[in-house]
Amino acid sequence: LTPSLFWMHDITTESNFLRYQFTYDYTNEWRFTIGAMTFDGNKKDRGFKIFENKDQLYFKLSYKWG
């Protein structure tokens, strides 16, 4: 199980983007990933504030050929 965290901060608009992710290598071929992306900001209609109500959860299943 491999955790991952990515944070982007815009100092001009005082906004943030966060991506949390966990990846599990089930076998050499199969990989499962689950994660979330969140947006927030302090200045109306600027930076990541425009995406504030667009947070996302995702699940990804990968298969490696060969």
mmCIF file of N, CA and C in Angstrom:
data_model
loop_
_atom_site.group_PDB
_atom_site.id
_atom_site.type_symbol
_atom_site.label_atom_id
_atom_site.label_comp_id
_atom_site.label_asym_id
_atom_site.label_seq_id
_atom_site.Cartn_x
_atom_site.Cartn_y
_atom_site.Cartn_z
ATOM 1 N N LEU A 1 0.858 -1.177 0.000
ATOM 2 C CA LEU A 1 0.000 0.000 0.000
ATOM 3 C C LEU A 1 0.902 1.238 0.000
ATOM 4 N N THR A 2 0.686 2.107 -0.966
ATOM 5 C CA THR A 2 1.518 3.299 -1.115
ATOM 6 C C THR A 2 0.662 4.554 -0.997
ATOM 7 N N PRO A 3 0.835 5.342 0.047
ATOM 8 C CA PRO A 3 0.082 6.595 0.157
ATOM 9 C C PRO A 3 0.773 7.715 -0.618
ATOM 10 N N SER A 4 -0.021 8.691 -1.030
ATOM 11 C CA SER A 4 0.517 9.836 -1.752
ATOM 12 C C SER A 4 -0.304 11.074 -1.390
ATOM 13 N N LEU A 5 0.380 12.187 -1.230
ATOM 14 C CA LEU A 5 -0.277 13.452 -0.939
ATOM 15 C C LEU A 5 0.365 14.527 -1.809
ATOM 16 N N PHE A 6 -0.474 15.283 -2.509
ATOM 17 C CA PHE A 6 -0.001 16.394 -3.324
ATOM 18 C C PHE A 6 -0.754 17.638 -2.889
ATOM 19 N N TRP A 7 -0.026 18.729 -2.644
ATOM 20 C CA TRP A 7 -0.641 19.985 -2.216
ATOM 21 C C TRP A 7 -0.102 21.111 -3.078
ATOM 22 N N MET A 8 -1.007 21.902 -3.626
ATOM 23 C CA MET A 8 -0.620 23.077 -4.398
ATOM 24 C C MET A 8 -1.298 24.286 -3.759
ATOM 25 N N HIS A 9 -0.502 25.283 -3.408
ATOM 26 C CA HIS A 9 -1.023 26.496 -2.778
ATOM 27 C C HIS A 9 -0.707 27.687 -3.675
ATOM 28 N N ASP A 10 -1.720 28.456 -3.998
ATOM 29 C CA ASP A 10 -1.545 29.666 -4.795
ATOM 30 C C ASP A 10 -1.505 30.844 -3.824
ATOM 31 N N ILE A 11 -0.334 31.447 -3.656
ATOM 32 C CA ILE A 11 -0.202 32.535 -2.677
ATOM 33 C C ILE A 11 -0.889 33.812 -3.145
ATOM 34 N N THR A 12 -1.071 33.967 -4.454
ATOM 35 C CA THR A 12 -1.722 35.172 -4.968
ATOM 36 C C THR A 12 -3.200 35.201 -4.632
ATOM 37 N N THR A 13 -3.874 34.066 -4.833
ATOM 38 C CA THR A 13 -5.323 34.002 -4.591
ATOM 39 C C THR A 13 -5.667 33.297 -3.289
ATOM 40 N N GLU A 14 -4.651 32.868 -2.531
ATOM 41 C CA GLU A 14 -4.839 32.161 -1.265
ATOM 42 C C GLU A 14 -5.764 30.960 -1.426
ATOM 43 N N SER A 15 -5.481 30.128 -2.435
ATOM 44 C CA SER A 15 -6.301 28.948 -2.673
ATOM 45 C C SER A 15 -5.435 27.695 -2.642
ATOM 46 N N ASN A 16 -6.091 26.557 -2.446
ATOM 47 C CA ASN A 16 -5.401 25.281 -2.283
ATOM 48 C C ASN A 16 -6.032 24.197 -3.139
ATOM 49 N N PHE A 17 -5.179 23.282 -3.599
ATOM 50 C CA PHE A 17 -5.602 22.058 -4.256
ATOM 51 C C PHE A 17 -4.899 20.922 -3.538
ATOM 52 N N LEU A 18 -5.661 19.920 -3.080
ATOM 53 C CA LEU A 18 -5.095 18.760 -2.394
ATOM 54 C C LEU A 18 -5.527 17.490 -3.106
ATOM 55 N N ARG A 19 -4.574 16.570 -3.289
ATOM 56 C CA ARG A 19 -4.904 15.254 -3.829
ATOM 57 C C ARG A 19 -4.350 14.202 -2.881
ATOM 58 N N TYR A 20 -5.236 13.376 -2.343
ATOM 59 C CA TYR A 20 -4.880 12.258 -1.474
ATOM 60 C C TYR A 20 -5.056 10.999 -2.304
ATOM 61 N N GLN A 21 -4.132 10.055 -2.187
ATOM 62 C CA GLN A 21 -4.224 8.861 -3.015
ATOM 63 C C GLN A 21 -3.567 7.679 -2.324
ATOM 64 N N PHE A 22 -4.172 6.504 -2.474
ATOM 65 C CA PHE A 22 -3.594 5.255 -2.004
ATOM 66 C C PHE A 22 -3.558 4.286 -3.170
ATOM 67 N N THR A 23 -2.402 3.661 -3.378
ATOM 68 C CA THR A 23 -2.236 2.691 -4.452
ATOM 69 C C THR A 23 -1.836 1.351 -3.840
ATOM 70 N N TYR A 24 -2.509 0.305 -4.307
ATOM 71 C CA TYR A 24 -2.232 -1.049 -3.826
ATOM 72 C C TYR A 24 -1.848 -1.918 -5.016
ATOM 73 N N ASP A 25 -0.641 -2.466 -5.003
ATOM 74 C CA ASP A 25 -0.194 -3.390 -6.044
ATOM 75 C C ASP A 25 -0.633 -4.798 -5.641
ATOM 76 N N TYR A 26 -1.743 -5.241 -6.211
ATOM 77 C CA TYR A 26 -2.316 -6.545 -5.876
ATOM 78 C C TYR A 26 -1.421 -7.681 -6.369
ATOM 79 N N THR A 27 -1.004 -7.579 -7.627
ATOM 80 C CA THR A 27 -0.023 -8.499 -8.215
ATOM 81 C C THR A 27 0.922 -7.643 -9.058
ATOM 82 N N ASN A 28 1.820 -8.297 -9.810
ATOM 83 C CA ASN A 28 2.692 -7.537 -10.713
ATOM 84 C C ASN A 28 1.903 -6.892 -11.842
ATOM 85 N N GLU A 29 0.727 -7.443 -12.158
ATOM 86 C CA GLU A 29 -0.081 -6.930 -13.257
ATOM 87 C C GLU A 29 -1.201 -5.987 -12.809
ATOM 88 N N TRP A 30 -1.822 -6.284 -11.679
ATOM 89 C CA TRP A 30 -3.002 -5.526 -11.227
ATOM 90 C C TRP A 30 -2.643 -4.482 -10.176
ATOM 91 N N ARG A 31 -3.210 -3.297 -10.345
ATOM 92 C CA ARG A 31 -2.992 -2.198 -9.396
ATOM 93 C C ARG A 31 -4.331 -1.487 -9.148
ATOM 94 N N PHE A 32 -4.629 -1.241 -7.873
ATOM 95 C CA PHE A 32 -5.834 -0.528 -7.477
ATOM 96 C C PHE A 32 -5.441 0.828 -6.895
ATOM 97 N N THR A 33 -6.151 1.870 -7.281
ATOM 98 C CA THR A 33 -5.886 3.208 -6.766
ATOM 99 C C THR A 33 -7.204 3.847 -6.339
ATOM 100 N N ILE A 34 -7.202 4.440 -5.168
ATOM 101 C CA ILE A 34 -8.360 5.202 -4.689
ATOM 102 C C ILE A 34 -7.838 6.556 -4.227
ATOM 103 N N GLY A 35 -8.614 7.600 -4.487
ATOM 104 C CA GLY A 35 -8.129 8.921 -4.115
ATOM 105 C C GLY A 35 -9.229 9.962 -4.061
ATOM 106 N N ALA A 36 -8.825 11.151 -3.667
ATOM 107 C CA ALA A 36 -9.743 12.293 -3.572
ATOM 108 C C ALA A 36 -8.986 13.559 -3.952
ATOM 109 N N MET A 37 -9.714 14.480 -4.573
ATOM 110 C CA MET A 37 -9.166 15.795 -4.909
ATOM 111 C C MET A 37 -10.089 16.850 -4.309
ATOM 112 N N THR A 38 -9.497 17.797 -3.589
ATOM 113 C CA THR A 38 -10.284 18.858 -2.964
ATOM 114 C C THR A 38 -9.729 20.225 -3.356
ATOM 115 N N PHE A 39 -10.636 21.177 -3.466
ATOM 116 C CA PHE A 39 -10.293 22.544 -3.857
ATOM 117 C C PHE A 39 -10.877 23.503 -2.830
ATOM 118 N N ASP A 40 -10.159 24.568 -2.517
ATOM 119 C CA ASP A 40 -10.726 25.635 -1.693
ATOM 120 C C ASP A 40 -9.972 26.934 -1.950
ATOM 121 N N GLY A 41 -10.567 28.015 -1.522
ATOM 122 C CA GLY A 41 -9.944 29.313 -1.716
ATOM 123 C C GLY A 41 -10.624 30.373 -0.880
ATOM 124 N N ASN A 42 -9.992 31.558 -0.792
ATOM 125 C CA ASN A 42 -10.520 32.647 0.025
ATOM 126 C C ASN A 42 -11.048 33.824 -0.795
ATOM 127 N N LYS A 43 -10.680 33.900 -2.070
ATOM 128 C CA LYS A 43 -11.094 35.040 -2.884
ATOM 129 C C LYS A 43 -12.150 34.613 -3.891
ATOM 130 N N LYS A 44 -13.284 35.242 -3.853
ATOM 131 C CA LYS A 44 -14.411 34.867 -4.694
ATOM 132 C C LYS A 44 -14.051 34.952 -6.176
ATOM 133 N N ASP A 45 -14.406 33.883 -6.925
ATOM 134 C CA ASP A 45 -14.209 33.792 -8.369
ATOM 135 C C ASP A 45 -12.750 33.886 -8.809
ATOM 136 N N ARG A 46 -11.826 33.517 -7.938
ATOM 137 C CA ARG A 46 -10.400 33.550 -8.291
ATOM 138 C C ARG A 46 -9.725 32.280 -7.788
ATOM 139 N N GLY A 47 -8.657 31.903 -8.475
ATOM 140 C CA GLY A 47 -7.881 30.730 -8.076
ATOM 141 C C GLY A 47 -8.721 29.461 -8.080
ATOM 142 N N PHE A 48 -8.512 28.615 -7.078
ATOM 143 C CA PHE A 48 -9.254 27.360 -6.972
ATOM 144 C C PHE A 48 -10.634 27.547 -6.347
ATOM 145 N N LYS A 49 -10.976 28.747 -5.927
ATOM 146 C CA LYS A 49 -12.289 29.020 -5.343
ATOM 147 C C LYS A 49 -13.412 28.661 -6.326
ATOM 148 N N ILE A 50 -13.156 28.835 -7.633
ATOM 149 C CA ILE A 50 -14.201 28.526 -8.618
ATOM 150 C C ILE A 50 -14.509 27.023 -8.681
ATOM 151 N N PHE A 51 -13.612 26.185 -8.169
ATOM 152 C CA PHE A 51 -13.833 24.735 -8.134
ATOM 153 C C PHE A 51 -14.240 24.242 -6.744
ATOM 154 N N GLU A 52 -14.543 25.130 -5.830
ATOM 155 C CA GLU A 52 -14.752 24.754 -4.428
ATOM 156 C C GLU A 52 -15.829 23.684 -4.241
ATOM 157 N N ASN A 53 -16.867 23.683 -5.020
ATOM 158 C CA ASN A 53 -17.922 22.672 -4.895
ATOM 159 C C ASN A 53 -17.762 21.558 -5.914
ATOM 160 N N LYS A 54 -16.555 21.353 -6.403
ATOM 161 C CA LYS A 54 -16.277 20.331 -7.421
ATOM 162 C C LYS A 54 -15.298 19.272 -6.920
ATOM 163 N N ASP A 55 -15.264 19.019 -5.606
ATOM 164 C CA ASP A 55 -14.380 17.993 -5.058
ATOM 165 C C ASP A 55 -14.710 16.643 -5.694
ATOM 166 N N GLN A 56 -13.712 15.772 -5.790
ATOM 167 C CA GLN A 56 -13.889 14.502 -6.485
ATOM 168 C C GLN A 56 -13.312 13.338 -5.695
ATOM 169 N N LEU A 57 -13.974 12.195 -5.800
ATOM 170 C CA LEU A 57 -13.460 10.911 -5.343
ATOM 171 C C LEU A 57 -13.277 10.052 -6.579
ATOM 172 N N TYR A 58 -12.241 9.212 -6.594
ATOM 173 C CA TYR A 58 -12.044 8.369 -7.763
ATOM 174 C C TYR A 58 -11.463 7.020 -7.371
ATOM 175 N N PHE A 59 -11.700 6.048 -8.252
ATOM 176 C CA PHE A 59 -11.165 4.703 -8.120
ATOM 177 C C PHE A 59 -10.626 4.298 -9.482
ATOM 178 N N LYS A 60 -9.434 3.724 -9.499
ATOM 179 C CA LYS A 60 -8.804 3.338 -10.758
ATOM 180 C C LYS A 60 -8.289 1.908 -10.642
ATOM 181 N N LEU A 61 -8.557 1.120 -11.651
ATOM 182 C CA LEU A 61 -8.078 -0.252 -11.734
ATOM 183 C C LEU A 61 -7.169 -0.334 -12.957
ATOM 184 N N SER A 62 -5.928 -0.771 -12.752
ATOM 185 C CA SER A 62 -4.953 -0.826 -13.843
ATOM 186 C C SER A 62 -4.444 -2.243 -14.039
ATOM 187 N N TYR A 63 -4.247 -2.602 -15.297
ATOM 188 C CA TYR A 63 -3.645 -3.881 -15.637
ATOM 189 C C TYR A 63 -2.439 -3.629 -16.540
ATOM 190 N N LYS A 64 -1.288 -4.204 -16.171
ATOM 191 C CA LYS A 64 -0.054 -4.039 -16.924
ATOM 192 C C LYS A 64 0.120 -5.231 -17.883
ATOM 193 N N TRP A 65 0.166 -4.956 -19.189
ATOM 194 C CA TRP A 65 0.345 -6.019 -20.197
ATOM 195 C C TRP A 65 1.822 -6.344 -20.339
ATOM 196 N N GLY A 66 2.086 -7.604 -20.591
ATOM 197 C CA GLY A 66 3.431 -8.023 -20.934
ATOM 198 C C GLY A 66 4.255 -8.277 -19.768
#
